Amino acid sequence: MEVDVRRVIVRKDYPGRKGLVVYRMSRDQRVDDNWALLFAQQLADVKNEGLAVVFTLVPHYPNANRRHFDFMIRGLKQVEKHLAAKNIPFFLLMDEQPMSAFADFIREYDVSAVVSDFDPLRHKQAWNKMIDTIDAIAHYEVDAHNIVPCHFVSRKVEFGAYTLRPKIKRLLPDFLTEFPELHPQTVQMKAHPIDWVGIKTMLSHSENVEPVNWLQSGEEAAKTVLDQFIATKLSHYDEQRNHPEADGQSHLSPYLHFGQIAAQRVALEIIRNAPPGGQEAFLEELIVRRELADNFCYYNPLYDQTGGFPEWAKKDMELHRNDVRLYLYTREELENGETHDPLWNAAQRELTVRGKMHGYLRMYWAKKLLEWTASPEEALQHAIYLNDKYSLDGRDPNGYAGIAWSIGGVHDRAWFPRPVFGKIRYMSLSGCFAKFDVDQYIREHSK
Ligand SMILES: Cc1cc2nc3c(=O)[nH]c(=O)nc-3n(C[C@H](O)[C@H](O)[C@H](O)COP(=O)(O)OP(=O)(O)OC[C@H]3O[C@@H](n4cnc5c(N)ncnc54)[C@H](O)[C@@H]3O)c2cc1C
């Protein structure tokens, strides 16, 4: 089965050119179920050329630290192993200027075509633009992350889930299909051995946020987590997902963020194996909400700034800029979980210690930042800083969209006005008490 051409953006064509085909793996760090890798193999087969996979590791990658590097490197070791089983060489280039190291690689190995995976974030889009400027190669971008390709499902920033949902649903029968197998390469080519120990040492400068040990990394672990979720939690997902004390979520977000599992594989397995109940609510989050976040970051260049909020929210923000705030906290107090609110402090502690905050509390947590800082700009900066620094799934379109929803009304509607928040949806501690066992959650995540 050929890769659907609607998944592919031809950034630069160069027909007839012979030479190695390279998949430049970035967002989708897996060998199984990877449309970008499958497309690269298809291209290599047509050209009758070799295929290699290259990953560029940036030691000072924006907002990444030991927690993220540790999870990623452990996953990449599995990528190397799984590629070797298919006779596909894996190169890891480590450089602060990743695209210039990659350009050197292209020249050294006489590369004819590059396949990049799709990522809506601006620095990743900038990397793709740099590759476009390299002479005498073809360059393709393949959406291996979304089930329905982001650039294809919509050509504009969507207002909300209600506008994207019907577009996705219409196209799902075309795109939610089984993956073909990656076949072993026959053309032999050797990669340099990767010095994993040396790489770890070179990354030791990264800020000291402890790695987590309650989640294993890699493609194999991702599949186990999915299987366990289907077997034990899925049927209660709908009723438990707003209960942070109940651990009813899948914990798939770190794997999805690092591309260690395809959302499409998750959806296929859920549909195939799901017990009654839970399926619909879960697929709404996994497909519609997740793909909406990519749409937001791809088409809204101000996805991490207040300028990216909807017009009604921006106007409202000005109206309430000088409202009196009852509490004001510094970044340090917030980071240390030293507010007057024990629920917020416990949520912050879940984030810093476990590297993943419960989804329901993420909304409460971000909204309180709006309430307890001097301006929406400051609230947004603190939210992004803390989320990206501590969350294993941080630095992700879901994070920028989730924060913009909480603080700036993105993908939401206007609510009844109130001080500081204006028409942004409000969440209160008493509301949390009415929804779930707040005390139990605090006990679980207190010092
Ligand atoms: C302020 C705030 C910050 C957030 N930051 C991040 C982040 O940095 N990274 C991240 O992946 N998600 C983020 N989210 C979205 C959501 O909270 C997480 O995806 C979810 O909690 C991850 O845990 P899970 O995989 O166990 O979720 P489950 O409930 O098991 O959901 C399964 C998958 O569905 C998707 N999903 C679920 N909820 C959402 C949502 N609201 N928006 C988009 N996709 C969703 C995710 O891919 C998730 O892995 C944020 C939400 C808010 C409100």
Short mmCIF file of C-alpha atoms and ligand atoms in Angstrom, two decimals:
data_model
loop_
_atom_site.label_atom_id
_atom_site.label_comp_id
_atom_site.label_asym_id
_atom_site.label_seq_id
_atom_site.Cartn_x
_atom_site.Cartn_y
_atom_site.Cartn_z
CA MET A 1 0.00 0.00 0.00
CA GLU A 2 1.34 3.41 -0.97
CA VAL A 3 1.40 6.36 1.42
CA ASP A 4 -1.56 8.66 0.72
CA VAL A 5 -0.13 11.66 -1.16
CA ARG A 6 -2.42 13.92 0.86
CA ARG A 7 -0.11 13.30 3.83
CA VAL A 8 2.81 14.75 1.91
CA ILE A 9 3.82 18.37 1.28
CA VAL A 10 6.24 18.56 -1.62
CA ARG A 11 8.41 21.41 -0.35
CA LYS A 12 10.96 21.07 -3.13
CA ASP A 13 11.01 18.69 -6.06
CA TYR A 14 14.15 17.47 -7.78
CA PRO A 15 13.10 14.72 -10.19
CA GLY A 16 15.62 12.27 -11.58
CA ARG A 17 18.32 12.95 -8.96
CA LYS A 18 20.06 9.75 -7.79
CA GLY A 19 21.49 9.21 -4.32
CA LEU A 20 20.63 8.23 -0.77
CA VAL A 21 17.15 8.96 0.63
CA VAL A 22 17.10 10.28 4.20
CA TYR A 23 14.26 10.38 6.68
CA ARG A 24 15.07 13.27 9.05
CA MET A 25 13.34 12.02 12.15
CA SER A 26 12.35 14.74 14.59
CA ARG A 27 8.88 14.74 16.09
CA ASP A 28 7.99 11.14 15.35
CA GLN A 29 10.61 9.09 17.14
CA ARG A 30 9.47 5.57 16.26
CA VAL A 31 9.99 2.89 13.64
CA ASP A 32 6.55 1.28 13.63
CA ASP A 33 3.51 3.06 12.21
CA ASN A 34 5.42 6.05 10.91
CA TRP A 35 4.07 7.54 7.66
CA ALA A 36 7.18 9.71 7.14
CA LEU A 37 9.52 6.72 7.36
CA LEU A 38 7.22 4.64 5.16
CA PHE A 39 7.17 7.41 2.56
CA ALA A 40 10.98 7.68 2.65
CA GLN A 41 11.24 3.93 2.08
CA GLN A 42 8.78 4.13 -0.79
CA LEU A 43 10.91 6.85 -2.38
CA ALA A 44 14.13 4.86 -1.90
CA ASP A 45 12.46 1.82 -3.53
CA VAL A 46 11.33 3.83 -6.56
CA LYS A 47 14.80 5.31 -6.98
CA ASN A 48 16.46 1.99 -6.17
CA GLU A 49 18.64 3.80 -3.66
CA GLY A 50 19.62 3.34 -0.04
CA LEU A 51 17.62 4.65 2.92
CA ALA A 52 18.99 6.13 6.14
CA VAL A 53 17.43 7.80 9.18
CA VAL A 54 19.07 10.88 10.70
CA PHE A 55 18.23 12.49 14.02
CA THR A 56 19.77 15.85 14.94
CA LEU A 57 20.23 16.32 18.66
CA VAL A 58 20.57 19.91 19.88
CA PRO A 59 22.33 20.07 23.29
CA HIS A 60 20.77 23.42 24.21
CA TYR A 61 17.33 22.73 22.74
CA PRO A 62 14.82 25.40 23.87
CA ASN A 63 13.41 24.57 27.34
CA ALA A 64 14.66 20.98 27.29
CA ASN A 65 16.41 19.57 30.35
CA ARG A 66 17.61 16.29 31.83
CA ARG A 67 14.07 15.01 32.37
CA HIS A 68 13.22 15.39 28.66
CA PHE A 69 16.63 14.29 27.32
CA ASP A 70 16.61 11.17 29.48
CA PHE A 71 13.19 10.09 28.19
CA MET A 72 14.08 10.93 24.61
CA ILE A 73 17.50 9.23 24.55
CA ARG A 74 16.10 6.03 26.01
CA GLY A 75 13.49 6.06 23.24
CA LEU A 76 16.08 6.77 20.54
CA LYS A 77 18.16 3.77 21.63
CA GLN A 78 15.14 1.62 20.81
CA VAL A 79 14.77 3.40 17.48
CA GLU A 80 18.36 2.43 16.63
CA LYS A 81 17.68 -1.20 17.59
CA HIS A 82 14.42 -1.44 15.64
CA LEU A 83 15.96 0.19 12.57
CA ALA A 84 18.91 -2.21 12.69
CA ALA A 85 16.41 -5.09 12.58
CA LYS A 86 15.19 -3.63 9.27
CA ASN A 87 18.73 -3.06 7.97
CA ILE A 88 18.26 0.71 8.06
CA PRO A 89 21.23 2.76 9.36
CA PHE A 90 20.56 5.37 12.05
CA PHE A 91 22.77 8.47 12.33
CA LEU A 92 22.65 10.76 15.33
CA LEU A 93 24.18 14.20 14.70
CA MET A 94 24.77 16.33 17.77
CA ASP A 95 25.21 20.03 17.11
CA GLU A 96 23.98 23.40 18.37
CA GLN A 97 23.38 24.30 14.70
CA PRO A 98 21.44 21.20 13.69
CA MET A 99 20.62 22.19 10.15
CA SER A 100 24.19 23.10 9.25
CA ALA A 101 25.34 19.71 10.61
CA PHE A 102 22.56 18.15 8.56
CA ALA A 103 23.63 20.05 5.42
CA ASP A 104 27.18 18.68 5.88
CA PHE A 105 25.70 15.19 6.15
CA ILE A 106 23.76 15.68 2.91
CA ARG A 107 26.94 16.63 1.05
CA GLU A 108 29.06 13.88 2.58
CA TYR A 109 26.57 11.10 1.79
CA ASP A 110 25.38 12.41 -1.58
CA VAL A 111 21.75 12.60 -0.46
CA SER A 112 19.14 13.05 -3.19
CA ALA A 113 15.95 13.46 -1.13
CA VAL A 114 15.04 14.37 2.43
CA VAL A 115 11.79 13.48 4.14
CA SER A 116 11.03 15.52 7.28
CA ASP A 117 8.21 14.87 9.68
CA PHE A 118 5.62 17.56 10.20
CA ASP A 119 5.74 19.79 13.27
CA PRO A 120 3.73 23.02 13.52
CA LEU A 121 6.04 24.74 16.03
CA ARG A 122 7.92 27.71 14.61
CA HIS A 123 11.49 26.56 15.18
CA LYS A 124 10.72 23.24 13.51
CA GLN A 125 9.11 24.99 10.56
CA ALA A 126 12.23 27.20 10.38
CA TRP A 127 14.43 24.09 10.17
CA ASN A 128 12.37 22.87 7.23
CA LYS A 129 12.84 26.21 5.50
CA MET A 130 16.61 25.88 5.94
CA ILE A 131 16.55 22.44 4.34
CA ASP A 132 14.62 23.89 1.39
CA THR A 133 17.64 26.12 0.66
CA ILE A 134 20.09 23.21 0.27
CA ASP A 135 20.99 22.76 -3.40
CA ALA A 136 20.17 19.74 -5.53
CA ILE A 137 17.91 17.77 -3.19
CA ALA A 138 14.21 17.12 -3.05
CA HIS A 139 12.46 17.85 0.25
CA TYR A 140 9.16 16.39 1.43
CA GLU A 141 7.28 17.00 4.67
CA VAL A 142 5.01 14.20 5.88
CA ASP A 143 2.45 14.49 8.66
CA ALA A 144 3.15 11.34 10.65
CA HIS A 145 1.67 12.78 13.84
CA ASN A 146 -1.94 13.56 13.04
CA ILE A 147 -4.45 11.02 11.84
CA VAL A 148 -5.94 13.47 9.35
CA PRO A 149 -3.01 15.60 8.08
CA CYS A 150 -3.03 19.07 9.64
CA HIS A 151 -2.33 20.96 6.41
CA PHE A 152 -5.02 19.01 4.57
CA VAL A 153 -7.96 18.94 6.97
CA SER A 154 -8.12 22.72 7.20
CA ARG A 155 -6.33 25.64 5.58
CA LYS A 156 -7.04 28.15 8.34
CA VAL A 157 -7.05 28.59 12.08
CA GLU A 158 -10.21 26.95 13.43
CA PHE A 159 -12.53 28.67 15.94
CA GLY A 160 -12.92 25.61 18.09
CA ALA A 161 -13.56 21.89 18.28
CA TYR A 162 -17.03 22.48 16.85
CA THR A 163 -15.60 23.75 13.54
CA LEU A 164 -12.78 21.22 13.18
CA ARG A 165 -14.74 18.14 14.33
CA PRO A 166 -16.97 17.79 11.22
CA LYS A 167 -13.98 18.25 8.91
CA ILE A 168 -12.05 15.52 10.71
CA LYS A 169 -15.02 13.19 10.87
CA ARG A 170 -15.62 13.51 7.14
CA LEU A 171 -12.05 12.47 6.38
CA LEU A 172 -11.49 9.84 9.07
CA PRO A 173 -12.65 6.89 6.92
CA ASP A 174 -9.93 7.82 4.39
CA PHE A 175 -7.13 8.27 6.90
CA LEU A 176 -7.85 6.02 9.89
CA THR A 177 -6.50 2.96 8.08
CA GLU A 178 -4.11 0.18 9.05
CA PHE A 179 -0.40 0.92 8.46
CA PRO A 180 1.62 -1.05 5.92
CA GLU A 181 4.76 -2.88 7.14
CA LEU A 182 8.18 -1.34 6.85
CA HIS A 183 10.19 -3.94 4.94
CA PRO A 184 13.89 -4.72 5.55
CA GLN A 185 16.25 -2.75 3.29
CA THR A 186 18.36 -4.79 0.92
CA VAL A 187 20.90 -2.06 0.09
CA GLN A 188 23.56 -2.30 2.82
CA MET A 189 24.97 0.83 4.41
CA LYS A 190 26.74 1.30 7.71
CA ALA A 191 26.18 4.12 10.20
CA HIS A 192 28.85 5.29 12.64
CA PRO A 193 28.33 3.63 16.03
CA ILE A 194 26.53 6.01 18.37
CA ASP A 195 28.38 6.89 21.57
CA TRP A 196 25.36 6.93 23.89
CA VAL A 197 27.50 7.33 27.02
CA GLY A 198 29.36 10.30 25.50
CA ILE A 199 26.06 11.86 24.50
CA LYS A 200 24.75 11.58 28.04
CA THR A 201 27.90 13.28 29.34
CA MET A 202 27.59 16.09 26.79
CA LEU A 203 24.03 16.71 27.91
CA SER A 204 24.95 16.84 31.59
CA HIS A 205 24.89 20.67 31.46
CA SER A 206 21.10 20.57 31.03
CA GLU A 207 19.22 22.05 33.94
CA ASN A 208 18.82 19.67 36.78
CA VAL A 209 15.21 18.57 36.59
CA GLU A 210 15.19 14.95 37.70
CA PRO A 211 14.17 12.28 35.19
CA VAL A 212 11.05 10.32 36.10
CA ASN A 213 11.09 6.62 36.80
CA TRP A 214 7.37 5.78 37.00
CA LEU A 215 7.08 5.71 33.19
CA GLN A 216 9.38 3.67 30.97
CA SER A 217 10.41 5.26 27.69
CA GLY A 218 10.24 3.93 24.13
CA GLU A 219 7.99 2.28 21.57
CA GLU A 220 7.70 -0.96 23.52
CA ALA A 221 6.67 0.76 26.76
CA ALA A 222 4.17 2.94 24.87
CA LYS A 223 2.40 -0.16 23.56
CA THR A 224 2.30 -1.68 27.05
CA VAL A 225 0.82 1.51 28.51
CA LEU A 226 -1.83 1.52 25.77
CA ASP A 227 -2.71 -2.15 26.37
CA GLN A 228 -3.01 -1.58 30.11
CA PHE A 229 -5.19 1.46 29.58
CA ILE A 230 -7.56 -0.47 27.32
CA ALA A 231 -7.72 -3.41 29.71
CA THR A 232 -8.17 -1.52 32.98
CA LYS A 233 -9.24 2.11 32.54
CA LEU A 234 -10.93 2.79 29.22
CA SER A 235 -14.42 1.67 30.20
CA HIS A 236 -14.41 4.20 33.11
CA TYR A 237 -12.60 6.95 31.20
CA ASP A 238 -15.60 9.20 30.67
CA GLU A 239 -16.70 9.26 34.31
CA GLN A 240 -13.17 9.32 35.82
CA ARG A 241 -11.26 11.75 33.64
CA ASN A 242 -12.36 14.70 35.78
CA HIS A 243 -11.28 12.94 38.96
CA PRO A 244 -7.61 13.77 39.54
CA GLU A 245 -7.57 11.53 42.62
CA ALA A 246 -8.59 8.48 40.56
CA ASP A 247 -5.77 8.08 37.99
CA GLY A 248 -8.19 7.41 35.14
CA GLN A 249 -6.14 8.94 32.34
CA SER A 250 -4.07 6.94 29.85
CA HIS A 251 -0.64 8.58 30.50
CA LEU A 252 -0.02 8.34 26.78
CA SER A 253 0.85 12.04 26.33
CA PRO A 254 4.63 11.70 26.88
CA TYR A 255 4.72 8.91 24.29
CA LEU A 256 2.59 10.90 21.86
CA HIS A 257 4.69 14.01 22.42
CA PHE A 258 7.97 12.22 21.60
CA GLY A 259 6.27 10.31 18.80
CA GLN A 260 7.02 6.97 20.43
CA ILE A 261 3.52 5.82 19.51
CA ALA A 262 1.29 6.97 16.64
CA ALA A 263 -2.04 8.52 17.63
CA GLN A 264 -3.41 6.51 14.71
CA ARG A 265 -2.22 3.24 16.30
CA VAL A 266 -3.83 4.29 19.58
CA ALA A 267 -7.14 5.05 17.82
CA LEU A 268 -7.09 1.77 15.85
CA GLU A 269 -6.44 -0.31 18.98
CA ILE A 270 -9.08 1.56 20.98
CA ILE A 271 -11.70 0.98 18.30
CA ARG A 272 -10.69 -2.66 17.86
CA ASN A 273 -10.45 -3.67 21.52
CA ALA A 274 -12.52 -1.23 23.50
CA PRO A 275 -15.05 -2.53 25.97
CA PRO A 276 -18.36 -0.63 25.90
CA GLY A 277 -18.20 2.94 27.23
CA GLY A 278 -15.41 5.44 27.31
CA GLN A 279 -14.40 5.06 23.69
CA GLU A 280 -16.15 8.12 22.33
CA ALA A 281 -14.94 10.52 25.01
CA PHE A 282 -11.38 9.26 24.67
CA LEU A 283 -11.34 9.49 20.86
CA GLU A 284 -12.67 13.06 21.09
CA GLU A 285 -9.60 14.03 23.18
CA LEU A 286 -7.11 11.96 21.24
CA ILE A 287 -8.25 13.01 17.79
CA VAL A 288 -10.29 16.23 17.79
CA ARG A 289 -8.71 18.11 20.72
CA ARG A 290 -5.16 16.98 19.92
CA GLU A 291 -5.42 17.78 16.21
CA LEU A 292 -7.08 21.11 17.03
CA ALA A 293 -3.93 22.05 18.98
CA ASP A 294 -1.77 21.39 15.91
CA ASN A 295 -4.15 23.48 13.82
CA PHE A 296 -3.81 26.35 16.33
CA CYS A 297 -0.01 26.33 16.33
CA TYR A 298 0.34 25.80 12.56
CA TYR A 299 -1.94 28.64 11.51
CA ASN A 300 -1.57 31.07 14.43
CA PRO A 301 2.03 32.37 14.54
CA LEU A 302 1.34 33.92 17.97
CA TYR A 303 0.39 30.60 19.57
CA ASP A 304 2.47 31.34 22.69
CA GLN A 305 1.69 35.05 23.06
CA THR A 306 -1.38 37.01 24.17
CA GLY A 307 -1.55 38.44 20.63
CA GLY A 308 -2.74 34.97 19.57
CA PHE A 309 -5.89 35.18 21.73
CA PRO A 310 -9.26 35.78 20.03
CA GLU A 311 -10.33 39.43 19.51
CA TRP A 312 -13.07 39.34 22.19
CA ALA A 313 -10.55 38.09 24.77
CA LYS A 314 -7.93 40.68 23.81
CA LYS A 315 -10.45 43.51 24.20
CA ASP A 316 -11.58 42.11 27.52
CA MET A 317 -8.01 41.75 28.70
CA GLU A 318 -7.57 45.54 28.35
CA LEU A 319 -10.80 46.24 30.23
CA HIS A 320 -9.59 44.21 33.21
CA ARG A 321 -5.88 44.99 33.09
CA ASN A 322 -6.00 47.22 36.17
CA ASP A 323 -8.41 45.12 38.27
CA VAL A 324 -7.19 44.54 41.80
CA ARG A 325 -5.61 41.10 42.29
CA LEU A 326 -6.11 39.61 45.74
CA TYR A 327 -2.90 37.60 45.54
CA LEU A 328 0.28 38.20 43.58
CA TYR A 329 3.03 35.58 43.47
CA THR A 330 6.54 35.62 42.07
CA ARG A 331 7.69 32.91 39.67
CA GLU A 332 9.82 31.43 42.42
CA GLU A 333 6.88 31.15 44.83
CA LEU A 334 4.81 29.54 42.10
CA GLU A 335 7.57 27.16 41.08
CA ASN A 336 7.99 26.06 44.71
CA GLY A 337 4.25 25.63 45.17
CA GLU A 338 4.09 28.28 47.89
CA THR A 339 0.65 29.81 47.36
CA HIS A 340 -2.26 30.06 49.83
CA ASP A 341 -4.12 27.32 47.91
CA PRO A 342 -3.19 23.75 48.93
CA LEU A 343 -4.85 22.26 45.83
CA TRP A 344 -2.82 24.46 43.50
CA ASN A 345 0.38 23.67 45.43
CA ALA A 346 -0.35 19.95 45.19
CA ALA A 347 -0.93 20.22 41.44
CA GLN A 348 2.33 22.13 41.04
CA ARG A 349 4.07 19.41 43.04
CA GLU A 350 2.58 16.70 40.82
CA LEU A 351 4.08 18.59 37.89
CA THR A 352 7.55 19.10 39.35
CA VAL A 353 7.91 15.67 40.96
CA ARG A 354 6.02 13.34 38.61
CA GLY A 355 6.52 15.33 35.41
CA LYS A 356 2.83 15.18 34.50
CA MET A 357 -0.16 16.97 36.02
CA HIS A 358 -3.67 15.58 35.82
CA GLY A 359 -5.57 17.04 32.84
CA TYR A 360 -8.44 18.49 34.87
CA LEU A 361 -6.08 20.30 37.21
CA ARG A 362 -4.02 21.71 34.34
CA MET A 363 -6.99 23.96 33.56
CA TYR A 364 -7.42 25.06 37.19
CA TRP A 365 -3.66 25.53 37.59
CA ALA A 366 -3.32 27.80 34.53
CA LYS A 367 -6.44 29.82 35.35
CA LYS A 368 -5.12 30.57 38.82
CA LEU A 369 -1.96 31.96 37.24
CA LEU A 370 -4.19 34.50 35.47
CA GLU A 371 -5.79 35.35 38.81
CA TRP A 372 -2.55 35.65 40.82
CA THR A 373 -0.18 37.50 38.50
CA ALA A 374 -0.01 41.15 37.48
CA SER A 375 -1.06 40.68 33.84
CA PRO A 376 -2.21 38.07 31.31
CA GLU A 377 1.21 38.35 29.65
CA GLU A 378 2.93 37.39 32.90
CA ALA A 379 0.45 34.58 33.53
CA LEU A 380 1.07 33.16 30.06
CA GLN A 381 4.85 33.35 30.43
CA HIS A 382 4.81 31.60 33.82
CA ALA A 383 2.44 28.91 32.57
CA ILE A 384 4.55 28.12 29.52
CA TYR A 385 7.80 28.27 31.50
CA LEU A 386 6.60 25.87 34.20
CA ASN A 387 4.75 23.51 31.86
CA ASP A 388 7.61 23.27 29.39
CA LYS A 389 10.24 22.89 32.09
CA TYR A 390 8.62 20.19 34.19
CA SER A 391 6.09 18.35 32.07
CA LEU A 392 7.35 15.34 30.17
CA ASP A 393 4.77 16.10 27.51
CA GLY A 394 5.60 19.85 27.55
CA ARG A 395 6.94 21.93 24.63
CA ASP A 396 4.00 20.57 22.65
CA PRO A 397 1.17 22.18 20.63
CA ASN A 398 -1.24 20.65 23.18
CA GLY A 399 0.48 22.69 25.88
CA TYR A 400 0.37 26.00 24.00
CA ALA A 401 -3.27 25.43 23.03
CA GLY A 402 -4.27 24.25 26.53
CA ILE A 403 -2.64 27.27 28.17
CA ALA A 404 -4.14 29.66 25.61
CA TRP A 405 -7.57 28.06 26.25
CA SER A 406 -7.23 28.51 30.01
CA ILE A 407 -5.83 32.05 30.06
CA GLY A 408 -6.93 33.52 26.74
CA GLY A 409 -10.24 31.91 25.76
CA VAL A 410 -8.80 30.23 22.66
CA HIS A 411 -11.26 27.61 21.32
CA ASP A 412 -13.69 28.67 24.06
CA ARG A 413 -16.55 31.16 24.22
CA ALA A 414 -17.16 34.28 26.29
CA TRP A 415 -18.66 33.65 29.78
CA PHE A 416 -20.27 35.96 32.34
CA PRO A 417 -17.80 38.76 33.16
CA ARG A 418 -16.02 38.91 36.49
CA PRO A 419 -13.03 40.82 37.90
CA VAL A 420 -9.56 40.02 36.53
CA PHE A 421 -10.91 37.22 34.28
CA GLY A 422 -13.35 39.32 32.31
CA LYS A 423 -15.25 36.89 30.09
CA ILE A 424 -12.64 34.13 30.32
CA ARG A 425 -14.15 30.96 31.83
CA TYR A 426 -13.51 30.87 35.57
CA MET A 427 -12.72 27.88 37.78
CA SER A 428 -12.93 27.93 41.57
CA LEU A 429 -11.68 25.84 44.44
CA SER A 430 -15.24 25.27 45.63
CA GLY A 431 -16.09 23.98 42.14
CA CYS A 432 -13.25 21.46 42.47
CA PHE A 433 -14.57 20.33 45.87
CA ALA A 434 -17.94 19.70 44.22
CA LYS A 435 -16.36 17.64 41.42
CA PHE A 436 -13.77 15.41 43.08
CA ASP A 437 -12.10 14.39 46.33
CA VAL A 438 -9.78 17.38 46.67
CA ASP A 439 -8.41 16.28 50.05
CA GLN A 440 -7.36 12.90 48.77
CA TYR A 441 -5.55 14.49 45.83
CA ILE A 442 -3.77 16.92 48.17
CA ARG A 443 -2.74 14.07 50.48
CA GLU A 444 -1.28 12.17 47.54
CA HIS A 445 0.76 15.12 46.32
CA SER A 446 1.76 16.93 49.48
CA LYS A 447 5.31 17.09 50.79
C1 LIG B 1 -3.07 24.37 30.85
C2 LIG B 1 -2.95 23.09 30.05
C3 LIG B 1 -1.70 22.65 29.68
C4 LIG B 1 -1.58 21.47 28.93
N1 LIG B 1 -0.32 21.06 28.55
C5 LIG B 1 -0.18 19.96 27.78
C6 LIG B 1 1.11 19.57 27.31
O1 LIG B 1 2.12 20.24 27.57
N2 LIG B 1 1.20 18.45 26.55
C7 LIG B 1 0.10 17.70 26.24
O2 LIG B 1 0.23 16.68 25.55
N3 LIG B 1 -1.13 18.06 26.66
C8 LIG B 1 -1.31 19.16 27.40
N4 LIG B 1 -2.57 19.52 27.82
C9 LIG B 1 -3.74 18.75 27.36
C10 LIG B 1 -4.16 17.59 28.31
O3 LIG B 1 -4.31 18.04 29.62
C11 LIG B 1 -3.13 16.46 28.28
O4 LIG B 1 -2.94 16.05 26.94
C12 LIG B 1 -3.54 15.22 29.08
O5 LIG B 1 -3.80 15.57 30.41
C13 LIG B 1 -2.41 14.23 28.98
O6 LIG B 1 -2.57 13.12 29.80
P1 LIG B 1 -3.05 11.71 29.23
O7 LIG B 1 -2.29 11.30 28.03
O8 LIG B 1 -2.99 10.76 30.39
O9 LIG B 1 -4.51 12.10 28.82
P2 LIG B 1 -5.82 11.28 28.36
O10 LIG B 1 -6.96 11.92 29.06
O11 LIG B 1 -5.59 9.83 28.56
O12 LIG B 1 -5.94 11.65 26.84
C14 LIG B 1 -5.33 10.90 25.79
C15 LIG B 1 -4.71 11.84 24.81
O13 LIG B 1 -5.69 12.73 24.26
C16 LIG B 1 -5.10 14.00 24.04
N5 LIG B 1 -5.74 15.01 24.88
C17 LIG B 1 -6.39 14.85 26.05
N6 LIG B 1 -6.87 16.03 26.50
C18 LIG B 1 -6.49 16.95 25.61
C19 LIG B 1 -6.67 18.36 25.50
N7 LIG B 1 -7.36 19.05 26.41
N8 LIG B 1 -6.13 19.00 24.45
C20 LIG B 1 -5.45 18.33 23.51
N9 LIG B 1 -5.25 17.00 23.54
C21 LIG B 1 -5.76 16.33 24.57
C22 LIG B 1 -3.65 13.90 24.43
O14 LIG B 1 -2.89 13.60 23.30
C23 LIG B 1 -3.65 12.74 25.41
O15 LIG B 1 -2.40 12.10 25.51
C24 LIG B 1 -2.73 20.72 28.55
C25 LIG B 1 -3.98 21.19 28.95
C26 LIG B 1 -4.10 22.36 29.68
C27 LIG B 1 -5.46 22.85 30.07
#
